[in-house]
PDB file of C-alpha atoms in Angstrom:
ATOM      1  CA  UNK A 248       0.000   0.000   0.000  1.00 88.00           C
ATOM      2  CA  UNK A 249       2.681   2.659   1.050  1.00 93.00           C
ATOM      3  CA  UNK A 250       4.786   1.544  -2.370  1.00 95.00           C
ATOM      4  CA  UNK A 251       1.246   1.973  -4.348  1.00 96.00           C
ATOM      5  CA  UNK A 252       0.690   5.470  -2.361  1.00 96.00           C
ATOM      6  CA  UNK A 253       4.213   6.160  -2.987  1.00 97.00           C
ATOM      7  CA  UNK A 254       4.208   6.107  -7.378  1.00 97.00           C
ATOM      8  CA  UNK A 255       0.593   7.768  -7.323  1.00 97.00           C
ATOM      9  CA  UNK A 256       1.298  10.621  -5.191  1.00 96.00           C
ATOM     10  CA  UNK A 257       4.774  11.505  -7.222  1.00 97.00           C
ATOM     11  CA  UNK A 258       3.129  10.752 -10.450  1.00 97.00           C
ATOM     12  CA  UNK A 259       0.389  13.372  -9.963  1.00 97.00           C
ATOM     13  CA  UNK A 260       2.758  15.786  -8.282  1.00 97.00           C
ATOM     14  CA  UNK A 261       5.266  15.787 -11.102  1.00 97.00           C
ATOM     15  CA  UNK A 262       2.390  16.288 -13.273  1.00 97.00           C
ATOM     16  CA  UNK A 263       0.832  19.180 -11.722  1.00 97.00           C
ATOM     17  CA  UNK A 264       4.475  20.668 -10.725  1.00 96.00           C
ATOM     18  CA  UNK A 265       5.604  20.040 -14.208  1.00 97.00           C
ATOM     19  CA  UNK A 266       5.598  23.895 -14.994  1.00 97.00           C
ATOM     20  CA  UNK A 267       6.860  24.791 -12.320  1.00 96.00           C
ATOM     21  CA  UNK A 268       9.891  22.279 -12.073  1.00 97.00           C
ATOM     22  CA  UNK A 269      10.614  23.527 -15.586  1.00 96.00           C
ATOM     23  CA  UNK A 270      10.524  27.072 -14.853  1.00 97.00           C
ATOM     24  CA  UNK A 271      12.627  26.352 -11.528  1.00 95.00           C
ATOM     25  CA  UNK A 272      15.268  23.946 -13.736  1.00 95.00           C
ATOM     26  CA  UNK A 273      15.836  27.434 -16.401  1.00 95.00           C
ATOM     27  CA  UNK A 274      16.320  29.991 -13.626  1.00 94.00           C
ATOM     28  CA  UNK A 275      19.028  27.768 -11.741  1.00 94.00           C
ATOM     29  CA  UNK A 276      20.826  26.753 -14.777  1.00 92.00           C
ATOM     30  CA  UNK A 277      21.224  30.493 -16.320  1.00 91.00           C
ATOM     31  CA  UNK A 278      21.860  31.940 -12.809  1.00 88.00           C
ATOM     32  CA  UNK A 279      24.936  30.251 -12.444  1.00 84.00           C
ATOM     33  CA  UNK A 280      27.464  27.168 -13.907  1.00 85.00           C
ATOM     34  CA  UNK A 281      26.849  23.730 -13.189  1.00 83.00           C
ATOM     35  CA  UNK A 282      23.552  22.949 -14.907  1.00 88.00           C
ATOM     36  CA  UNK A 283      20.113  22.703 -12.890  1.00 91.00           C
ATOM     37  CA  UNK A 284      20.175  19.779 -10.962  1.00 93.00           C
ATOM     38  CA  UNK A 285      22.798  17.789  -8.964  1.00 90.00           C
ATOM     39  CA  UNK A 286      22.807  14.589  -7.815  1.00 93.00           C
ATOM     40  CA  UNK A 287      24.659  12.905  -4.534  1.00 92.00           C
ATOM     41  CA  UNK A 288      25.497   9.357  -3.423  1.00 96.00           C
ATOM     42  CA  UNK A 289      23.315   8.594  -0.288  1.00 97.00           C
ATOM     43  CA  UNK A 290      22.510   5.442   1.041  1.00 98.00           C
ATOM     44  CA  UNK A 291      19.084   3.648   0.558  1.00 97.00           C
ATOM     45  CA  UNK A 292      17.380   0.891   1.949  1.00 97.00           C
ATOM     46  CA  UNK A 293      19.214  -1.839   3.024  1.00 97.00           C
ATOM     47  CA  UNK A 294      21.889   0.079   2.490  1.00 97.00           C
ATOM     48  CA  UNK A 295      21.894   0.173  -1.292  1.00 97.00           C
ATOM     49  CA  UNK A 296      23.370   3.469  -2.249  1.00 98.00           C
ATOM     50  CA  UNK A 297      21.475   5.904  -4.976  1.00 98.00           C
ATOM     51  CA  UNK A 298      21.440   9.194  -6.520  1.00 97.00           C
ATOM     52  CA  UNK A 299      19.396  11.410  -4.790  1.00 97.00           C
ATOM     53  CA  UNK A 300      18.346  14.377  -6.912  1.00 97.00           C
ATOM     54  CA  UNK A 301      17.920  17.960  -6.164  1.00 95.00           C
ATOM     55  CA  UNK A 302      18.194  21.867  -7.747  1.00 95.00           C
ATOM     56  CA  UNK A 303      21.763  22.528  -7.799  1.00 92.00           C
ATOM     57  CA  UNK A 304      21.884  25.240  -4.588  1.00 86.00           C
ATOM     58  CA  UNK A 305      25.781  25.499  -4.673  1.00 81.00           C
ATOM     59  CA  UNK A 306      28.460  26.748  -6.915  1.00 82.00           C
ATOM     60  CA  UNK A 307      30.065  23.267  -8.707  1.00 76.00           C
ATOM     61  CA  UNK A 308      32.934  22.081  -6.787  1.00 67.00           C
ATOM     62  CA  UNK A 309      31.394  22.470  -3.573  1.00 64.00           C
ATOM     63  CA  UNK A 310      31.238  19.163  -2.484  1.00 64.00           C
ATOM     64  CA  UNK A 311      34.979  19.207  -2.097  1.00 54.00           C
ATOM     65  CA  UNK A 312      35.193  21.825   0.796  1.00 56.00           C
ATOM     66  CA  UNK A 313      32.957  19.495   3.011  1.00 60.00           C
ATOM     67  CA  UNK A 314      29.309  18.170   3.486  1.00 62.00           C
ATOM     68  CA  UNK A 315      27.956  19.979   5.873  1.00 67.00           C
ATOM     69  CA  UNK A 316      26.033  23.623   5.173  1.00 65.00           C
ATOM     70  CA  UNK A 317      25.768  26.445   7.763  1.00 61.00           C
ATOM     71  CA  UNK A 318      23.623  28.482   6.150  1.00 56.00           C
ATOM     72  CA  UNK A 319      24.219  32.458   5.644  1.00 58.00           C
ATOM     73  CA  UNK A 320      27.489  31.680   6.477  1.00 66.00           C
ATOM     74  CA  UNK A 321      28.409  29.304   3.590  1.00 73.00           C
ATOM     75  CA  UNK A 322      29.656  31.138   0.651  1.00 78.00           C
ATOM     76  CA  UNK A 323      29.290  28.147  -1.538  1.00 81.00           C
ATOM     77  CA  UNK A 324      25.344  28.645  -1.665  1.00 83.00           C
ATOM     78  CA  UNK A 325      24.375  30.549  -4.450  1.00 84.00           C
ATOM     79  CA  UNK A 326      21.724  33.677  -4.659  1.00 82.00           C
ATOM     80  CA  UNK A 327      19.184  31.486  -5.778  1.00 88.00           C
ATOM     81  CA  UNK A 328      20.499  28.019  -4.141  1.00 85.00           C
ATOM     82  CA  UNK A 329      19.705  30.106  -0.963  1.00 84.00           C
ATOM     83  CA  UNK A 330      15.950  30.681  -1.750  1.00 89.00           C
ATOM     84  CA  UNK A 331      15.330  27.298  -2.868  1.00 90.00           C
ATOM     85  CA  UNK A 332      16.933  26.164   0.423  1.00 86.00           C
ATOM     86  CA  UNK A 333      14.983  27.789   2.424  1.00 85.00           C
ATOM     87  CA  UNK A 334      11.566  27.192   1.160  1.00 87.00           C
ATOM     88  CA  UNK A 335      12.722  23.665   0.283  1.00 89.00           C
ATOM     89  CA  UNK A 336      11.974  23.677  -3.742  1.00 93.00           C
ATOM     90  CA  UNK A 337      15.113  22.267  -3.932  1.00 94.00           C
ATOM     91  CA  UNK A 338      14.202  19.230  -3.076  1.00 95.00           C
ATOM     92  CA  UNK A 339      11.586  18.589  -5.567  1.00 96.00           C
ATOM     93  CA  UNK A 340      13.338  16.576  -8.167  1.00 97.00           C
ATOM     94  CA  UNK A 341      13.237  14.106  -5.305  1.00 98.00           C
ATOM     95  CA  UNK A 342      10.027  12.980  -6.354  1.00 98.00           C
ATOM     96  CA  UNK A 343      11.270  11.135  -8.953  1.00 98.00           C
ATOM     97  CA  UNK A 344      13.773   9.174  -7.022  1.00 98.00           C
ATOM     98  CA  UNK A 345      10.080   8.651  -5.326  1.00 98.00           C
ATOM     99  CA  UNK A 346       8.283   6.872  -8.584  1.00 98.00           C
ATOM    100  CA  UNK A 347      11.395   5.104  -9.489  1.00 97.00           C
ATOM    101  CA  UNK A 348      11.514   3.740  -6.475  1.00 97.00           C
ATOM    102  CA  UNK A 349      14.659   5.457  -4.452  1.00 98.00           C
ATOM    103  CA  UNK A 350      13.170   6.894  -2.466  1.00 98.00           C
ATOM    104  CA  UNK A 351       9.217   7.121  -0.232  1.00 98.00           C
ATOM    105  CA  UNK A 352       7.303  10.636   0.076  1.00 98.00           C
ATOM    106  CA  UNK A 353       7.838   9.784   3.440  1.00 98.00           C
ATOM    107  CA  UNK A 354      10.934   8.040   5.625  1.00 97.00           C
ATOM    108  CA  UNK A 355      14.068   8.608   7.394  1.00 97.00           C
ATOM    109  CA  UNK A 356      16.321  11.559   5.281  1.00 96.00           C
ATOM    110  CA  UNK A 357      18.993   9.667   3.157  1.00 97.00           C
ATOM    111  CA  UNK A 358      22.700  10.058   4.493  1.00 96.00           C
ATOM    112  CA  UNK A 359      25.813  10.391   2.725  1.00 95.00           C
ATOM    113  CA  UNK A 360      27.746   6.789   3.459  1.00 96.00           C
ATOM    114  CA  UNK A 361      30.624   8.728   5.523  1.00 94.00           C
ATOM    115  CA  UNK A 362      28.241   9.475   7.950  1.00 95.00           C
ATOM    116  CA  UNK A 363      26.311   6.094   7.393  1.00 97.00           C
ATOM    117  CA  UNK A 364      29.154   4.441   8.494  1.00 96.00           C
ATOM    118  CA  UNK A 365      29.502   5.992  11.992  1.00 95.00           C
ATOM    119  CA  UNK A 366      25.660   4.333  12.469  1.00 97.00           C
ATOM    120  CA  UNK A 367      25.796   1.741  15.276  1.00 96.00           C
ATOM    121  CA  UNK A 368      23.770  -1.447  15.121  1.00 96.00           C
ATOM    122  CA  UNK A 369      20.415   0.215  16.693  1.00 97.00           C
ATOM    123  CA  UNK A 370      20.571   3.233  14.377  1.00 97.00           C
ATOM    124  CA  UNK A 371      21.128   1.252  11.079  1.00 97.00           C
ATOM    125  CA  UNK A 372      17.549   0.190  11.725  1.00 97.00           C
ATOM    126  CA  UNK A 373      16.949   3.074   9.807  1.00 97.00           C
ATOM    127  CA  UNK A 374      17.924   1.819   6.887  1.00 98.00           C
ATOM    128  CA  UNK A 375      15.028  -1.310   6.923  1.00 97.00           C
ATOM    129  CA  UNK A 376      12.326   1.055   5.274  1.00 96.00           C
ATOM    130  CA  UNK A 377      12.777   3.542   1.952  1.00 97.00           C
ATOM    131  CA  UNK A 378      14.345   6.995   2.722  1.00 98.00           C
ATOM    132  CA  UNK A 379      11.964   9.592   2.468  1.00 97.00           C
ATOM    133  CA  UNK A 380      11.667  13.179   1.042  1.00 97.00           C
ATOM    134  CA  UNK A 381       9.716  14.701   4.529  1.00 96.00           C
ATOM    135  CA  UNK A 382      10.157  12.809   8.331  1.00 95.00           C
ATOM    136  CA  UNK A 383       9.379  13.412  11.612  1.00 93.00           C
ATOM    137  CA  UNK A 384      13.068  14.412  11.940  1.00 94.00           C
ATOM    138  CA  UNK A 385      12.872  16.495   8.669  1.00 92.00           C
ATOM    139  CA  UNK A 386      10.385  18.583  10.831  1.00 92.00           C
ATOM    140  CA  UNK A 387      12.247  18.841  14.090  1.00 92.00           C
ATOM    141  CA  UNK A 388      15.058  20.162  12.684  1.00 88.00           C
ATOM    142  CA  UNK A 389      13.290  22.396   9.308  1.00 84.00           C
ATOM    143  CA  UNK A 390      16.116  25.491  10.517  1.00 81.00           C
ATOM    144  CA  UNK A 391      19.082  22.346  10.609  1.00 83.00           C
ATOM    145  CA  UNK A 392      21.544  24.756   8.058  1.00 79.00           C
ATOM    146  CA  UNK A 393      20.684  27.572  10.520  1.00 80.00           C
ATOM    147  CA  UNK A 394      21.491  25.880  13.712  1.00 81.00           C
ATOM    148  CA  UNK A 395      24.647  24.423  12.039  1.00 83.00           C
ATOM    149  CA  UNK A 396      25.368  28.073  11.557  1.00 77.00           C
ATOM    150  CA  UNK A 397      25.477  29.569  15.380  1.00 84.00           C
ATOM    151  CA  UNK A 398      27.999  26.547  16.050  1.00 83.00           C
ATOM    152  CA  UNK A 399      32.007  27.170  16.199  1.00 85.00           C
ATOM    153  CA  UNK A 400      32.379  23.790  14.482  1.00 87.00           C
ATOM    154  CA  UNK A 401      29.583  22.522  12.592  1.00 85.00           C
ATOM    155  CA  UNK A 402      30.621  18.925  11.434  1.00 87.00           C
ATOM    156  CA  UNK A 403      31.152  18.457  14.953  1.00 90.00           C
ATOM    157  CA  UNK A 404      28.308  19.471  16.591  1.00 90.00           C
ATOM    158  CA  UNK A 405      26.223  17.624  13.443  1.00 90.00           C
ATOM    159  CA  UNK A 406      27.512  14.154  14.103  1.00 91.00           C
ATOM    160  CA  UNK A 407      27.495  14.167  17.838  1.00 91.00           C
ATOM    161  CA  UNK A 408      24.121  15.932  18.510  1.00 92.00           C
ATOM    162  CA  UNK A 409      22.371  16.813  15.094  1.00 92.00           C
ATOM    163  CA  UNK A 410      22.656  13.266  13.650  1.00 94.00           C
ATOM    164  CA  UNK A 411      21.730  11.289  16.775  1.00 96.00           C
ATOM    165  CA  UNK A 412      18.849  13.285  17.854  1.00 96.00           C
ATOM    166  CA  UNK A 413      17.555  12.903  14.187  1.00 96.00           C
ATOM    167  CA  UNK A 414      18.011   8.889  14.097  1.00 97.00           C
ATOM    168  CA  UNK A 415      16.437   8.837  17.352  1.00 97.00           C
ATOM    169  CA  UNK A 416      13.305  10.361  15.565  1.00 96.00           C
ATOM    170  CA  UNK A 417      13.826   8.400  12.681  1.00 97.00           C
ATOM    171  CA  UNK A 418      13.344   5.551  14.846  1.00 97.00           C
ATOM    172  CA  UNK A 419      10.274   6.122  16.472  1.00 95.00           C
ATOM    173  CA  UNK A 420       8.965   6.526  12.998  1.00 96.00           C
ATOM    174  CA  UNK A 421      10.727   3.070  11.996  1.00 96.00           C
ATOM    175  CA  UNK A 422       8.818   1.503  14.965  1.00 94.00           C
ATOM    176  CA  UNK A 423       4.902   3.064  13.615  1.00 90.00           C
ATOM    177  CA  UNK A 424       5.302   3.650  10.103  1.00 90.00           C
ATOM    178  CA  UNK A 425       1.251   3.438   8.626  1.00 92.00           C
ATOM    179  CA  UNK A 426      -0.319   4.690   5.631  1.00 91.00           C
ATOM    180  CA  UNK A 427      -1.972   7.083   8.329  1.00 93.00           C
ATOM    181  CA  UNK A 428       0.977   8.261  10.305  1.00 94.00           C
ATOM    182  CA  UNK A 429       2.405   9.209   6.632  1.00 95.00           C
ATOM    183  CA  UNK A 430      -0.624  11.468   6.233  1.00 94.00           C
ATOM    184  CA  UNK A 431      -0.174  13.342   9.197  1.00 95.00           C
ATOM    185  CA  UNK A 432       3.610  13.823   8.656  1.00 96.00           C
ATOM    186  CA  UNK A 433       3.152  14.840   5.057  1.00 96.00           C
ATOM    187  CA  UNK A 434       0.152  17.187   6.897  1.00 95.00           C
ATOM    188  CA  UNK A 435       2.532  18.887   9.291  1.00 94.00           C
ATOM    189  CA  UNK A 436       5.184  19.323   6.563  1.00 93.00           C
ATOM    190  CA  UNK A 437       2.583  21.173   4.249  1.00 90.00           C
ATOM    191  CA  UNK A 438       1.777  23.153   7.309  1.00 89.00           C
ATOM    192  CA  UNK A 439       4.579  24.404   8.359  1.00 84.00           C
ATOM    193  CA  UNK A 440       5.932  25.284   5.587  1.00 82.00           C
ATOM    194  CA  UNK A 441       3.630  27.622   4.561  1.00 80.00           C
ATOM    195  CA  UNK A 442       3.618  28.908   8.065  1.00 79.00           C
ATOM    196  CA  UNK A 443       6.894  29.675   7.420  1.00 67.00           C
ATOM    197  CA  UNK A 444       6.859  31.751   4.156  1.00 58.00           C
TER     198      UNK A 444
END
């Protein structure tokens, strides 16, 4: 059922969205180099790795001066990359790694594998269900880039408080994933981010 939910709901997104991914695709790639969309190695379920998808938000060759993004303060992000960011348009190319089956509308927020491997036994329970584009943890930490931002070092304070606290979520969801706790989650994700903006 969640698999059947799953292609439905990203078929008729990507269908209504269509103009609007367009439009979103021709403003990225004229506003800077590097194309509109970039793809990164993150790990799957069962720990099968994939290319997850999103509108390129940083200048090309960022990867190379780290993973982790602090917000304002990281001059990689580009003028656009920064408004896509923070009202999370960005990630809508995800829905296809949604129909093709990558990825779930809703589930645990794919990690890159260096970070993957620091998982202990309990947290790599995570990886039993399909990643997902929203979470419970997605929602906890919407402002993550920001909070990154206020810290002295933020790869640091990411993998020994962001990351746990996030798996810890991720868990609970792991434990009661339903069709209906999907709906709320995807609920509270619509919500708040037009409470936001």
């Amino acid at each position: 059922m969640k698999r059947l939910f799953d292609v439905v709901a990203s078929l008729i997104a990507l269908v209504v969205l269509a103009p609007l991914l367009v439009a979103l695709a021709m403003v990225v790639a004229l506003s800077s180099p590097g194309g509109a969309c970039f793809g990164q190695v993150r790990v799957g379920r069962y720990g099968r790795h994939f290319r997850l998808l999103k509108f390129r938000s940083m200048r090309p060759g960022s990867e190379a001066a780290g993973q982790i993004t602090v917000g304002g303060r990281d001059p990689r992000i580009t003028g656009i990359g920064y408004f896509l960011r923070r009202t999370k348009l960005d990630e809508l190319p995800q829905l296809w790694n949604v129909l093709v089956g990558d990825m779930s509308v809703v589930g645990p927020r794919p990690e890159v594998p260096r970070y993957v491997a620091l998982y202990d036994a309990d947290q790599r329970r995570v990886l039993d269900v399909r990643p997902g584009i929203t979470s419970l943890a997605s929602l906890e930490y919407i402002s993550e880039n920001e909070l990154l931002g206020r810290s002295s070092d933020p790869e640091r304070t990411y993998m020994e408080e962001v990351m746990p606290a996030k798996l810890a979520l991720d868990l609970r969801y792991v434990a009661s994933a339903s069709l209906i706790t999907d709906l709320r989650i995807i609920a509270r994700t619509v919500g708040k981010l037009l409470r936001s903006h």
